[in-house]
Short mmCIF file of C-alpha atoms in Angstrom, two decimals:
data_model
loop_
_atom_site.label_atom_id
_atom_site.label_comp_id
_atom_site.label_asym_id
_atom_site.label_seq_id
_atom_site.Cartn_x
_atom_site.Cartn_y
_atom_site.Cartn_z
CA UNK C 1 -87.35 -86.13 22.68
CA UNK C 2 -89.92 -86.92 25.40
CA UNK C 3 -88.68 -87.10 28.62
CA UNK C 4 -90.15 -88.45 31.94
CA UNK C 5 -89.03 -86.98 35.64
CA UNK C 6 -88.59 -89.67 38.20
CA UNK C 7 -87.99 -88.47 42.22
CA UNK C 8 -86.35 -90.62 44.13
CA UNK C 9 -85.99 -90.51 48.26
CA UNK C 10 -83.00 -92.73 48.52
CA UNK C 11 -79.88 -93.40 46.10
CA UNK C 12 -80.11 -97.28 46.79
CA UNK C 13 -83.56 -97.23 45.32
CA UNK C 14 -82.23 -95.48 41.73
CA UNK C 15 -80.46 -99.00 40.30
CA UNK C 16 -77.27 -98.43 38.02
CA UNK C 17 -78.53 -96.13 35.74
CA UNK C 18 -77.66 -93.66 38.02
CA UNK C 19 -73.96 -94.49 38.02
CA UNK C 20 -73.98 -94.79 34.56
CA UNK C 21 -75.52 -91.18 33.61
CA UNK C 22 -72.35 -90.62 36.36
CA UNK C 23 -69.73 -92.25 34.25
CA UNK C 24 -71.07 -90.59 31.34
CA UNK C 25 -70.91 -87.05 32.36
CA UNK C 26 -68.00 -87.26 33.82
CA UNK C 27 -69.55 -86.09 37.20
CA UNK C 28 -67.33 -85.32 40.25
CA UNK C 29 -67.32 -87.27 43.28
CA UNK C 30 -69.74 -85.43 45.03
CA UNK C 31 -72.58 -87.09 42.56
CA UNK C 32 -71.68 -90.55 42.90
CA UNK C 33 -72.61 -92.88 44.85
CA UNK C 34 -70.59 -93.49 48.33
CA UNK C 35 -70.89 -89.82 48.93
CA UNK C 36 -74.79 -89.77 48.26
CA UNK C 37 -75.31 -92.78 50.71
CA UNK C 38 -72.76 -91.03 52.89
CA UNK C 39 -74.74 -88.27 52.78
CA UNK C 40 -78.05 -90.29 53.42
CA UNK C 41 -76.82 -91.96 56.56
CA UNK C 42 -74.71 -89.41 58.18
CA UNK C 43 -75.93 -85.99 56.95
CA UNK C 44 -73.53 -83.38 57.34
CA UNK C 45 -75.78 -80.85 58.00
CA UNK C 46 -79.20 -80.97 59.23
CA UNK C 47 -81.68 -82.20 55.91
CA UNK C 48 -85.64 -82.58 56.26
CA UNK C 49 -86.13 -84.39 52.87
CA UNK C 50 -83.95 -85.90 50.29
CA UNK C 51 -84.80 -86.32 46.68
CA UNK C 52 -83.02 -87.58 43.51
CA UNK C 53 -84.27 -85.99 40.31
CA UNK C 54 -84.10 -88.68 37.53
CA UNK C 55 -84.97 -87.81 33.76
CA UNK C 56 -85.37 -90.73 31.74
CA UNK C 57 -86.25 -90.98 28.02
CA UNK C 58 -88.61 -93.76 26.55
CA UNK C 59 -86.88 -96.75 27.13
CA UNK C 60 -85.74 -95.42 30.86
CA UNK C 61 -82.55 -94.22 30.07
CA UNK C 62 -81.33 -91.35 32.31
CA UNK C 63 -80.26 -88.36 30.31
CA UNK C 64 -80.30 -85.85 33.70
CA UNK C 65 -80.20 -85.86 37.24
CA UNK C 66 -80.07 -83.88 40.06
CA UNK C 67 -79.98 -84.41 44.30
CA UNK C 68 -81.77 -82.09 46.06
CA UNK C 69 -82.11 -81.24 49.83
CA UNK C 70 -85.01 -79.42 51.56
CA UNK C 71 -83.59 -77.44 54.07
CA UNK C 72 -83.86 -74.52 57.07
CA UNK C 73 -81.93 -72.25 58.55
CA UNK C 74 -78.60 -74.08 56.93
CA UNK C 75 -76.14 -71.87 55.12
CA UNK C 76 -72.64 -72.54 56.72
CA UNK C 77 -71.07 -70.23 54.09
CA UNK C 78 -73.58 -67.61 54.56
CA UNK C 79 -74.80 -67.12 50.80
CA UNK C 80 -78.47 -67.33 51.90
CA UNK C 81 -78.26 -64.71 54.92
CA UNK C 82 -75.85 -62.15 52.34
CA UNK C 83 -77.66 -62.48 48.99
CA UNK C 84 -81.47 -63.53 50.05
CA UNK C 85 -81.57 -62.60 53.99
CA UNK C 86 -85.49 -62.28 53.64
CA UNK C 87 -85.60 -66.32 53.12
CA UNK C 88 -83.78 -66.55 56.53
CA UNK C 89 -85.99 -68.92 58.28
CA UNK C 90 -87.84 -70.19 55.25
CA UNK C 91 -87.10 -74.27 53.67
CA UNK C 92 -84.58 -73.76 50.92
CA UNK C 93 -84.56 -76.77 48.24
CA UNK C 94 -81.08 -76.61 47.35
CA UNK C 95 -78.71 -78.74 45.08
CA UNK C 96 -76.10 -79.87 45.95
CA UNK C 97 -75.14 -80.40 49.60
CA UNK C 98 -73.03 -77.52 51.46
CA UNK C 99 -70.10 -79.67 51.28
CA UNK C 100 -69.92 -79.65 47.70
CA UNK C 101 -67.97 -77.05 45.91
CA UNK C 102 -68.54 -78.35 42.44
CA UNK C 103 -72.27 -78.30 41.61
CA UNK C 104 -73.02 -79.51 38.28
CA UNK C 105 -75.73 -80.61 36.72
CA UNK C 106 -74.67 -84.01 35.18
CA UNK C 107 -75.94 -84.46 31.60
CA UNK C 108 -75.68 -87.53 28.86
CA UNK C 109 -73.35 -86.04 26.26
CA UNK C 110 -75.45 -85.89 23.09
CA UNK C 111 -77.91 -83.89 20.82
CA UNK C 112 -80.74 -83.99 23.34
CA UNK C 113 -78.56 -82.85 26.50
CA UNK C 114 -80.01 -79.27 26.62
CA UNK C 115 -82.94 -80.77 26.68
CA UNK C 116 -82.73 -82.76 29.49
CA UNK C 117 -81.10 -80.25 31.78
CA UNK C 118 -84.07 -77.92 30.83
CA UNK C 119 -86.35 -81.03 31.99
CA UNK C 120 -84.45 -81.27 34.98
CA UNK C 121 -84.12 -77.65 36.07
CA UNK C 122 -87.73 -77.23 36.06
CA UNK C 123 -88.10 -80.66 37.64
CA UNK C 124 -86.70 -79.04 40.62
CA UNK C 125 -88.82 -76.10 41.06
CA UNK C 126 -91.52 -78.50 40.32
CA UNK C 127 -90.71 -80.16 43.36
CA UNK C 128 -89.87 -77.30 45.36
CA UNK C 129 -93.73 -75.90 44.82
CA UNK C 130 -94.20 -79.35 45.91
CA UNK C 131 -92.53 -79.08 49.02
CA UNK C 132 -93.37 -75.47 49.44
CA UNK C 133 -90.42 -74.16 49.41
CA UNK C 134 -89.59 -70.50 50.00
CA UNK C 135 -86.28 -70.70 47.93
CA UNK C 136 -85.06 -72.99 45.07
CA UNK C 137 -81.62 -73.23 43.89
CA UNK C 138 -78.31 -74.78 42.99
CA UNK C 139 -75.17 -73.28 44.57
CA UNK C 140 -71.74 -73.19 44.10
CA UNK C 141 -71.83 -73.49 40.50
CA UNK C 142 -69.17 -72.64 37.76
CA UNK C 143 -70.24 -69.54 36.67
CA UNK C 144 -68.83 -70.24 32.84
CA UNK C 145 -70.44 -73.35 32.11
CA UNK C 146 -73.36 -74.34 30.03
CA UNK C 147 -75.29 -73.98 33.43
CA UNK C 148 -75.63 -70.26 34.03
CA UNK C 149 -77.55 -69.48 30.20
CA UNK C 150 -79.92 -72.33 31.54
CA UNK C 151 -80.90 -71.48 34.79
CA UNK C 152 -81.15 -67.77 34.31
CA UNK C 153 -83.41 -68.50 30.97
CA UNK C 154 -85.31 -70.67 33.42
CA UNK C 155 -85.96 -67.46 35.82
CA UNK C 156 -83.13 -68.45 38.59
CA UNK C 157 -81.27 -65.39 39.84
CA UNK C 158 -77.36 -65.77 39.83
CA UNK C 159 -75.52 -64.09 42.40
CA UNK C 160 -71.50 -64.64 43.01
CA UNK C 161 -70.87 -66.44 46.23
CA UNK C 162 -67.42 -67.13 46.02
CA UNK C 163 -64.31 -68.52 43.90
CA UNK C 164 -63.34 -72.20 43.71
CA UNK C 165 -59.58 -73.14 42.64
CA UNK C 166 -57.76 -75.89 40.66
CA UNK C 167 -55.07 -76.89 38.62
CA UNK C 168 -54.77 -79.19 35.03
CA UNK C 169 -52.45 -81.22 36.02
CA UNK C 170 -51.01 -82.39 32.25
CA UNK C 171 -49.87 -79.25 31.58
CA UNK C 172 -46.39 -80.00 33.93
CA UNK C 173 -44.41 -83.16 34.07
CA UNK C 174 -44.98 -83.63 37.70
CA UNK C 175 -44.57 -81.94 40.98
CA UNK C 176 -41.17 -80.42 40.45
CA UNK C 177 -41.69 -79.35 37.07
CA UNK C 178 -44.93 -77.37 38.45
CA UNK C 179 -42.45 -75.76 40.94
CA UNK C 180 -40.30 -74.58 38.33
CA UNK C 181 -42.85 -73.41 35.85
CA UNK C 182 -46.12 -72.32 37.65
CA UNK C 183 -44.19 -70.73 40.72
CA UNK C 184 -42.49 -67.68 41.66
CA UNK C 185 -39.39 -67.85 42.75
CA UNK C 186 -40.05 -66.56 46.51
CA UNK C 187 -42.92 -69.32 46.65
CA UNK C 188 -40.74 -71.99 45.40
CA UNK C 189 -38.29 -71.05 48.01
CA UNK C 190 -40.60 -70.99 50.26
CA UNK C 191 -42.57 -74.16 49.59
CA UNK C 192 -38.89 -75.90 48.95
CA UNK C 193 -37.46 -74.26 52.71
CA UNK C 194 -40.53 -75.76 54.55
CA UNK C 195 -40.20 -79.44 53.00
CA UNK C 196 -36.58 -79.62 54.02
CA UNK C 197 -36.99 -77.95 57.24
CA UNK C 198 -39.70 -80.71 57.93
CA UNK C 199 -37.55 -83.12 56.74
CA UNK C 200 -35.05 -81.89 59.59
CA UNK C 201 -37.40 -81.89 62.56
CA UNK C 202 -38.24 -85.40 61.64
CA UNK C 203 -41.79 -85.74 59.98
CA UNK C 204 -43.19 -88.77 58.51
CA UNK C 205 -45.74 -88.47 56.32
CA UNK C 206 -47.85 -91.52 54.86
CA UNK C 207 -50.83 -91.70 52.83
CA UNK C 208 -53.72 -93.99 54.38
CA UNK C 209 -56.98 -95.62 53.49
CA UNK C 210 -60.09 -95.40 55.14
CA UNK C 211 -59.89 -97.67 57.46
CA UNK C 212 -56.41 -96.98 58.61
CA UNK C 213 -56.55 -93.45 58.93
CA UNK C 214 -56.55 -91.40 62.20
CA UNK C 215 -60.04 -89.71 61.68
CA UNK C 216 -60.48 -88.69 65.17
CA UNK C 217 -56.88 -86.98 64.52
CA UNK C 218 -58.21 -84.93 61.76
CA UNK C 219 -61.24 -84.00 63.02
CA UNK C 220 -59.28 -82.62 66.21
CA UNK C 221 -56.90 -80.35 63.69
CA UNK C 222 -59.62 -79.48 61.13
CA UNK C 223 -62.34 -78.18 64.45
CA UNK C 224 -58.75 -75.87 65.21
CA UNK C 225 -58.34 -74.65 61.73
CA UNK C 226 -61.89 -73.86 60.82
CA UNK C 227 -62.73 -72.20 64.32
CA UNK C 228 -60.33 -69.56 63.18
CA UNK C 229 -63.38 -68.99 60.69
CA UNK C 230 -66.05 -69.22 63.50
CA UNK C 231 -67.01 -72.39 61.35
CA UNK C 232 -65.23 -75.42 63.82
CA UNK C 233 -68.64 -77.36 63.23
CA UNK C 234 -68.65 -78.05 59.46
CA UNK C 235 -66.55 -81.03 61.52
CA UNK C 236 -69.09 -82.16 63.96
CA UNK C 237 -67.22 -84.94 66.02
CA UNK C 238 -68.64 -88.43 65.43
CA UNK C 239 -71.16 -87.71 62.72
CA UNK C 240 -68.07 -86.43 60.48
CA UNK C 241 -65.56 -89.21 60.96
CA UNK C 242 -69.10 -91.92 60.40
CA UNK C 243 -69.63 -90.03 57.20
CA UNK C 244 -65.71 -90.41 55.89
CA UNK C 245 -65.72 -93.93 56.85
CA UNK C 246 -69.06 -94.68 54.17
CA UNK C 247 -67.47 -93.10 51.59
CA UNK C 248 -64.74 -96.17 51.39
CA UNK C 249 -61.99 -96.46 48.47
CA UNK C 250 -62.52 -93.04 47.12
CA UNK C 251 -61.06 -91.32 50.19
CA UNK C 252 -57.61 -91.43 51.69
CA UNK C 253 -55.75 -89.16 53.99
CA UNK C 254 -52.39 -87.45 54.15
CA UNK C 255 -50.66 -87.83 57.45
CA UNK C 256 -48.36 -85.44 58.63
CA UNK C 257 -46.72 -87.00 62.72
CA UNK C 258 -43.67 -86.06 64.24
CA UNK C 259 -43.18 -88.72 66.62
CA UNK C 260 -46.45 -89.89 67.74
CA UNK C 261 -47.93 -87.00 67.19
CA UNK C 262 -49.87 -85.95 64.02
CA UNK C 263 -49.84 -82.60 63.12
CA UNK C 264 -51.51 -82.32 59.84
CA UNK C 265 -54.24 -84.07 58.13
CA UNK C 266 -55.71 -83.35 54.47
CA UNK C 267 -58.55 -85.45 53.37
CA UNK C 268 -58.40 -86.42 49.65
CA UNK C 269 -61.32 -87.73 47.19
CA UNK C 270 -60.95 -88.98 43.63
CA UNK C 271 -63.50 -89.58 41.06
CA UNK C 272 -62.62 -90.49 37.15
CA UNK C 273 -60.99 -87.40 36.10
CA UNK C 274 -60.39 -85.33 39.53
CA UNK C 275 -58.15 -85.87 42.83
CA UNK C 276 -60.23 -83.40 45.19
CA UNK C 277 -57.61 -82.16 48.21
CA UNK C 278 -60.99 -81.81 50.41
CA UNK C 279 -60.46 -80.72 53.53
CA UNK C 280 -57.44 -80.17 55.53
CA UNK C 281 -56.46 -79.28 60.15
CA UNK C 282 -53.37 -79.08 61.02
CA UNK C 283 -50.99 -77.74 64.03
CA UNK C 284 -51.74 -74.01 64.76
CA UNK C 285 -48.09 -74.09 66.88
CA UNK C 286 -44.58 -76.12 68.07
CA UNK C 287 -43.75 -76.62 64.73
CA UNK C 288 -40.52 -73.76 64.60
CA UNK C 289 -39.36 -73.94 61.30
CA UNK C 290 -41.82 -74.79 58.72
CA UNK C 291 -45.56 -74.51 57.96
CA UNK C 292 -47.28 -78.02 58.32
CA UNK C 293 -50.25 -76.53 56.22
CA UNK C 294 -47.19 -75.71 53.55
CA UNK C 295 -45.79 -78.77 53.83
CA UNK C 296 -48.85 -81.02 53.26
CA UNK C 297 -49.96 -79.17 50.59
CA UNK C 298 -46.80 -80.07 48.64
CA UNK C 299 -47.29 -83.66 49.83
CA UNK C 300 -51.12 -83.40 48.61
CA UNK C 301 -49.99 -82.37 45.08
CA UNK C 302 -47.26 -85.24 44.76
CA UNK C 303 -50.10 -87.47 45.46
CA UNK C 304 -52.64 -85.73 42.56
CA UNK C 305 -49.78 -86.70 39.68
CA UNK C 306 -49.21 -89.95 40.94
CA UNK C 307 -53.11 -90.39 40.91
CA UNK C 308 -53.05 -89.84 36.95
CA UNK C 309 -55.99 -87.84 37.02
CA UNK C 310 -56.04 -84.58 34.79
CA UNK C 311 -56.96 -82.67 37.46
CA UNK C 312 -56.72 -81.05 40.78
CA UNK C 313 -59.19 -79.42 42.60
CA UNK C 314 -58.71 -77.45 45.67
CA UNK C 315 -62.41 -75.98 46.55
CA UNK C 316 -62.93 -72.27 48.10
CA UNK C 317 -61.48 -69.89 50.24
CA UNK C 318 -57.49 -68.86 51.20
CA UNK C 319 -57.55 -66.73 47.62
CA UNK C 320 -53.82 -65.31 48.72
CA UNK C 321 -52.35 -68.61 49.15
CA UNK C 322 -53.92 -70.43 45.98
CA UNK C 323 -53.47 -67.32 43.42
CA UNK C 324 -49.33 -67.23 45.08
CA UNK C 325 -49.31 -71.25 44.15
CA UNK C 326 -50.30 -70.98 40.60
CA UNK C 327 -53.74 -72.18 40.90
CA UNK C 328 -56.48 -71.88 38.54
CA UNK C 329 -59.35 -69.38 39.44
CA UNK C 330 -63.37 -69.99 38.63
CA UNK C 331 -66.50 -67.63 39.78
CA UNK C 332 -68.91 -69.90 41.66
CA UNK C 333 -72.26 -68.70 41.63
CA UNK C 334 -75.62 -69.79 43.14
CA UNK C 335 -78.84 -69.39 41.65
CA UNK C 336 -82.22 -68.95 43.51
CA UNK C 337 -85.83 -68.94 42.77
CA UNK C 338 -88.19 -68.30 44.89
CA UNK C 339 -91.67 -69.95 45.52
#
């Protein structure tokens, strides 16, 4: 099949065929809509052009697509300055945004789907040339999929960056059921100890929208948590808590107060198959007793059963924690070309 490669600078100028080729390939959150126009607006990190990747058959149906970000000197994880420190400096076309854990590259099931991921891949270093470019590259990939044959047949260079975590959630009845089964029995009493000695000391927890949540809370708690990782601005005040706000009813947070005074906060985002438990600050003290990270974490997991999606997804980092709970390991790997 013949296929044509349309680049786009905004996502409100790509009509519904986007969100279709979306729906389709059962892409994650991260590739729809309110968190490209999210993106647009309030950039998380700095961005000196945007593009949307669009390939489109005869009759302009979209079979691929990809976003891409031209970039310098941004790599808040560091996989640019320990795998390729020689680009430091140079523009890096990257897909997706940093923020994303779950690169893909969202393909219309069907016989011509290799295809049109081939048409896309070199679409983007098309584009990077374009751009000049020093690097090209999608990161934080699933090493396993479809993806990695592709881009390394395509010349891209895969290095492992880091290790994303999850859980299928049909495999257990619920919440409790995944305590019994998936858990040892020190973690269970563990995770089971906290909740009740929470439930003591008097926390309320609720579950918010948008537009009722305490973002200015959260961004407090999750500048504290990530500064223990020298990274407290992958939170920047204001342009964060603008950016959550955009991405409307696919975002909600988990409220941990005592009192009048919150201390926890975990971001959540759904798409059609996936609760995401995003991002998460909480209290780094004064809470004797109990862990208010542990303790929203069990109240985040409640809320991916109730959601009825099939699965959880709890991004990168805090290995120990995630391989004690039971979660579900994948290699995440990001590929580079270079111009």
């Amino acid at each position: 099949m013949d296929y044509t490669v349309r680049v786009h600078t905004a996502i409100d100028d790509v009509d519904e065929r986007w969100d279709d080729l979306m729906t389709a390939a059962r892409a994650p959150v991260f590739y729809r809509r309110p968190f490209l126009r999210a993106f647009e607006k309030h950039p998380l990190h700095p961005v000196l052009r945007t593009a949307y990747l669009l390939v489109e058959d005869g009759s302009g149906r979209a079979h691929a697509a990809l976003p891409a970000y031209l970039q310098r000197d941004v790599d808040p994880m560091r996989v640019i300055a320990e795998h390729y420190p020689h680009a430091a400096g140079r523009t890096a076309l990257l897909s997706h945004a940093w923020h994303c854990y779950d690169t893909v590259l969202p393909v219309r099931p069907g016989p011509g789907s290799r295809s049109a991921a081939g048409r896309a891949v070199t679409a983007l270093r098309d584009l990077a040339s374009a751009w000049d470019a020093g690097l090209c590259g999608i990161v934080n990939a699933d090493a396993a999929s479809p993806l990695d044959a592709q881009l390394t047949e395509a010349g891209f260079s895969g290095v492992d960056i880091d290790v994303g975590w999850g859980l299928t959630l049909d495999q257990y009845t619920g919440f409790d059921d995944y305590l019994t089964r998936a858990l040892s029995r020190k973690a269970r009493h563990n995770l089971r100890h906290d909740l009740r000695e929470a439930d003591r000391a008097g926390v309320g927890v609720r579950t918010a929208d948008v537009g009722d949540a305490d973002l200015d809370g959260f961004v407090r708690l999750a500048r504290a948590t990530a500064a223990k990782f020298g990274n407290a601005d992958y939170y920047r005040p204001r342009l964060f808590q603008d950016f959550v706000r955009e991405l409307g009813d696919c975002v909600h947070a988990v409220e941990l107060r005592v009192e009048d005074r919150m201390i926890a906060s975990a971001l959540t985002l759904t798409d059609d198959t996936r609760l995401h438990y995003w991002a998460v600050g909480y209290a780094q003290k004064d809470t004797p007793g109990y862990s208010p990270f542990y303790v929203s974490y069990a109240h985040v997991m409640r809320e991916a059963w109730a959601s009825g999606r099939d699965w959880v997804e709890l991004g990168r980092r805090n290995p120990s924690f995630k391989r004690r709970y039971g979660l579900q390991p994948r290699v995440l790997r990001a590929y580079f070309a270079e111009g």
